[in-house]
mmCIF file of C-alpha atoms in Angstrom:
data_model
loop_
_atom_site.group_PDB
_atom_site.id
_atom_site.type_symbol
_atom_site.label_atom_id
_atom_site.label_comp_id
_atom_site.label_asym_id
_atom_site.label_seq_id
_atom_site.Cartn_x
_atom_site.Cartn_y
_atom_site.Cartn_z
ATOM 1 C CA MET A 162 -22.378 -64.781 18.183
ATOM 2 C CA ALA A 163 -23.542 -62.546 15.767
ATOM 3 C CA ALA A 164 -27.202 -61.249 15.015
ATOM 4 C CA PRO A 165 -28.735 -62.931 11.737
ATOM 5 C CA THR A 166 -29.050 -61.048 8.677
ATOM 6 C CA ASP A 167 -32.609 -60.341 7.505
ATOM 7 C CA ARG A 168 -31.791 -62.950 4.667
ATOM 8 C CA ASN A 169 -30.733 -65.270 7.037
ATOM 9 C CA ILE A 170 -34.472 -64.974 8.950
ATOM 10 C CA LYS A 171 -36.438 -65.171 5.319
ATOM 11 C CA ILE A 172 -34.669 -67.989 4.418
ATOM 12 C CA ARG A 173 -35.389 -69.416 8.163
ATOM 13 C CA PHE A 174 -39.017 -67.931 7.588
ATOM 14 C CA ALA A 175 -39.606 -70.301 4.215
ATOM 15 C CA PHE A 176 -38.075 -73.378 6.104
ATOM 16 C CA SER A 177 -40.215 -73.260 8.826
ATOM 17 C CA VAL A 178 -43.284 -72.625 6.504
ATOM 18 C CA ILE A 179 -42.492 -75.288 4.362
ATOM 19 C CA GLY A 180 -42.423 -77.677 7.225
ATOM 20 C CA ILE A 181 -45.675 -76.392 8.773
ATOM 21 C CA LEU A 182 -47.401 -77.282 5.312
ATOM 22 C CA VAL A 183 -45.341 -80.357 4.668
ATOM 23 C CA GLY A 184 -46.397 -82.054 7.825
ATOM 24 C CA ALA A 185 -49.886 -80.859 7.690
ATOM 25 C CA SER A 186 -50.285 -82.628 4.555
ATOM 26 C CA ILE A 187 -48.763 -85.732 5.344
ATOM 27 C CA PHE A 188 -51.155 -85.644 8.204
ATOM 28 C CA PHE A 189 -54.269 -85.109 5.629
ATOM 29 C CA VAL A 190 -53.061 -87.564 2.888
ATOM 30 C CA PHE A 191 -51.806 -90.819 5.050
ATOM 31 C CA GLY A 192 -54.624 -90.220 7.587
ATOM 32 C CA LEU A 193 -57.541 -89.463 5.557
ATOM 33 C CA HIS A 194 -56.254 -91.578 2.203
ATOM 34 C CA TYR A 195 -54.019 -94.312 3.053
ATOM 35 C CA GLU A 196 -55.307 -94.538 7.058
ATOM 36 C CA ASN A 197 -51.447 -95.018 8.134
ATOM 37 C CA TRP A 198 -52.241 -93.057 11.341
ATOM 38 C CA ASN A 199 -48.592 -93.471 12.760
ATOM 39 C CA THR A 200 -47.066 -91.903 9.612
ATOM 40 C CA ALA A 201 -50.043 -89.287 9.530
ATOM 41 C CA LEU A 202 -49.473 -88.280 13.658
ATOM 42 C CA TRP A 203 -45.620 -88.280 13.345
ATOM 43 C CA GLY A 204 -46.081 -86.012 10.413
ATOM 44 C CA LEU A 205 -48.376 -83.657 12.343
ATOM 45 C CA LEU A 206 -45.926 -83.598 15.340
ATOM 46 C CA SER A 207 -43.462 -82.530 12.744
ATOM 47 C CA ALA A 208 -45.448 -79.760 11.799
ATOM 48 C CA LEU A 209 -46.090 -78.438 15.211
ATOM 49 C CA GLY A 210 -42.513 -78.481 15.558
ATOM 50 C CA ALA A 211 -41.957 -76.345 12.722
ATOM 51 C CA ALA A 212 -44.632 -74.013 14.004
ATOM 52 C CA VAL A 213 -42.829 -73.455 17.463
ATOM 53 C CA THR A 214 -40.163 -72.439 15.570
ATOM 54 C CA LEU A 215 -41.660 -70.393 13.396
ATOM 55 C CA PHE A 216 -43.166 -68.671 16.055
ATOM 56 C CA VAL A 217 -39.295 -68.121 17.588
ATOM 57 C CA HIS A 218 -38.548 -66.510 14.706
ATOM 58 C CA VAL A 219 -41.477 -64.124 14.577
ATOM 59 C CA GLN A 220 -40.734 -63.095 18.127
ATOM 60 C CA TYR A 221 -36.915 -62.563 17.471
ATOM 61 C CA THR A 222 -38.062 -60.141 14.684
ATOM 62 C CA ARG A 223 -40.554 -58.460 16.675
ATOM 63 C CA ASP A 224 -37.716 -57.937 19.209
ATOM 64 C CA VAL A 225 -39.731 -59.691 22.163
ATOM 65 C CA TRP A 226 -36.672 -61.579 23.074
ATOM 66 C CA ARG A 227 -34.613 -58.529 24.235
ATOM 67 C CA THR A 228 -37.169 -58.305 27.106
ATOM 68 C CA PHE A 229 -37.987 -61.121 28.023
ATOM 69 C CA PRO A 230 -34.527 -63.890 27.355
ATOM 70 C CA TYR A 231 -35.443 -66.280 29.725
ATOM 71 C CA ARG A 232 -38.642 -67.507 28.149
ATOM 72 C CA LEU A 233 -36.361 -69.083 25.365
ATOM 73 C CA ARG A 234 -35.031 -71.750 27.798
ATOM 74 C CA TYR A 235 -38.671 -72.700 27.925
ATOM 75 C CA PHE A 236 -38.493 -73.661 23.994
ATOM 76 C CA MET A 237 -34.881 -74.886 24.532
ATOM 77 C CA LEU A 238 -36.799 -77.547 26.847
ATOM 78 C CA THR A 239 -39.587 -78.155 24.149
ATOM 79 C CA GLY A 240 -37.231 -78.755 21.904
ATOM 80 C CA CYS A 241 -35.253 -81.380 23.959
ATOM 81 C CA PHE A 242 -38.582 -83.408 24.533
ATOM 82 C CA ILE A 243 -39.558 -83.116 21.014
ATOM 83 C CA GLN A 244 -35.922 -84.573 20.150
ATOM 84 C CA LEU A 245 -36.208 -87.291 22.772
ATOM 85 C CA ALA A 246 -39.622 -87.996 21.364
ATOM 86 C CA GLY A 247 -38.520 -88.155 17.382
ATOM 87 C CA VAL A 248 -35.366 -90.518 18.394
ATOM 88 C CA CYS A 249 -37.416 -93.084 20.430
ATOM 89 C CA GLY A 250 -40.018 -93.310 17.770
ATOM 90 C CA PHE A 251 -37.558 -93.662 15.533
ATOM 91 C CA VAL A 252 -36.261 -96.573 17.038
ATOM 92 C CA ALA A 253 -39.290 -98.424 18.113
ATOM 93 C CA TYR A 254 -40.732 -97.900 14.229
ATOM 94 C CA LEU A 255 -37.365 -99.155 12.742
ATOM 95 C CA THR A 256 -37.150 -102.087 14.964
ATOM 96 C CA LEU A 257 -41.023 -102.596 14.301
ATOM 97 C CA ALA A 258 -40.523 -102.745 10.578
ATOM 98 C CA ILE A 259 -37.476 -104.744 10.895
ATOM 99 C CA THR A 260 -38.708 -107.578 12.996
ATOM 100 C CA GLN A 261 -42.187 -107.957 11.109
ATOM 101 C CA HIS A 262 -39.919 -108.053 7.938
ATOM 102 C CA GLN A 263 -42.004 -105.397 6.813
ATOM 103 C CA HIS A 264 -41.702 -103.424 3.022
ATOM 104 C CA LEU A 265 -42.249 -99.896 2.201
ATOM 105 C CA LYS A 266 -45.832 -99.843 1.929
ATOM 106 C CA ALA A 267 -48.338 -97.004 2.377
ATOM 107 C CA TYR A 268 -51.322 -98.615 3.214
ATOM 108 C CA GLY A 269 -51.830 -99.206 6.899
ATOM 109 C CA ASN A 270 -49.199 -99.985 9.378
ATOM 110 C CA GLY A 271 -46.128 -98.802 6.769
ATOM 111 C CA PHE A 272 -43.291 -98.556 10.073
ATOM 112 C CA TYR A 273 -40.613 -97.743 7.604
ATOM 113 C CA LEU A 274 -42.773 -94.023 7.048
ATOM 114 C CA ALA A 275 -43.421 -93.513 10.371
ATOM 115 C CA THR A 276 -39.291 -93.731 10.862
ATOM 116 C CA ILE A 277 -38.919 -91.169 8.108
ATOM 117 C CA TRP A 278 -41.260 -88.914 9.876
ATOM 118 C CA CYS A 279 -39.791 -89.550 13.517
ATOM 119 C CA PHE A 280 -36.538 -88.587 11.916
ATOM 120 C CA MET A 281 -38.333 -85.109 10.549
ATOM 121 C CA THR A 282 -39.908 -84.583 14.065
ATOM 122 C CA TRP A 283 -36.252 -84.952 15.233
ATOM 123 C CA LYS A 284 -35.089 -82.680 13.245
ATOM 124 C CA TRP A 285 -37.684 -79.673 14.382
ATOM 125 C CA GLY A 286 -36.981 -80.451 17.711
ATOM 126 C CA PHE A 287 -33.197 -80.144 17.005
ATOM 127 C CA LEU A 288 -33.924 -76.809 14.980
ATOM 128 C CA LEU A 289 -36.262 -75.289 17.401
ATOM 129 C CA PHE A 290 -33.391 -75.893 20.366
ATOM 130 C CA TYR A 291 -31.026 -74.879 18.219
ATOM 131 C CA PHE A 292 -32.178 -70.999 16.987
ATOM 132 C CA SER A 293 -33.419 -70.666 20.969
ATOM 133 C CA ARG A 294 -30.453 -71.457 22.260
ATOM 134 C CA ALA A 295 -28.671 -68.892 19.374
ATOM 135 C CA TYR A 296 -31.544 -66.001 20.416
ATOM 136 C CA ARG A 297 -31.347 -66.468 23.988
ATOM 137 C CA GLN A 298 -26.789 -66.333 23.698
ATOM 138 C CA LEU A 299 -27.287 -63.587 21.188
ATOM 139 C CA TYR A 300 -29.308 -61.482 23.741
ATOM 140 C CA LEU A 301 -27.490 -62.557 27.106
ATOM 141 C CA ASP A 302 -24.185 -61.514 25.550
ATOM 142 C CA ILE A 303 -25.335 -58.313 25.123
ATOM 143 C CA TYR A 304 -27.121 -57.714 28.615
ATOM 144 C CA THR A 305 -24.708 -58.982 30.975
ATOM 145 C CA ILE A 306 -24.885 -56.916 34.333
ATOM 146 C CA LEU A 307 -21.434 -56.955 35.121
ATOM 147 C CA PRO A 308 -18.352 -57.397 32.943
ATOM 148 C CA GLN A 309 -16.228 -60.540 33.232
ATOM 149 C CA GLU A 310 -13.446 -59.012 35.237
ATOM 150 C CA ALA A 311 -15.516 -57.774 37.530
ATOM 151 C CA LYS A 312 -17.474 -61.167 38.094
ATOM 152 C CA ASP A 313 -13.969 -62.645 38.685
ATOM 153 C CA ASP A 314 -13.169 -60.139 41.549
ATOM 154 C CA TYR A 315 -17.054 -60.348 43.494
ATOM 155 C CA LYS A 316 -16.508 -61.797 46.718
ATOM 156 C CA PRO A 317 -19.707 -62.292 48.456
ATOM 157 C CA TYR A 318 -19.346 -61.328 52.453
ATOM 158 C CA SER A 319 -16.203 -60.017 52.071
ATOM 159 C CA ASN A 320 -16.563 -57.146 54.541
ATOM 160 C CA PHE A 321 -17.034 -59.494 57.028
#
């Protein structure tokens, strides 16, 4: 995998910052004004996923992952859990909205809006997993200890 260009990194930064701002604003607007705490908390979780994704990008530009590429595995796992939470919330809120015959409403327990923000949370979990995996693959491809041919010929305990 090729390293991302400076333009791509700036675009990733911009999308992550936009995700943080929109998720935080959803928390304040839907939580405090509309009192739809389901949507507000999923918006906050979405902002948290965007913030962690931004952290991964910032650490890549600072070249931290060059010395600690194994730490990206934890971010990949975090992304998987965020995706799982988003999918479970999406299914649960969609089921609740359909069974309770709700319409799209902002005030109170509007489950359709919570469904949308569960999807956004899933999206940020997926992006966290994807970019962590991409950066990890980039550094593992660069820093292999043995060439592929030597790995195939290596036989442990061949002297016995």
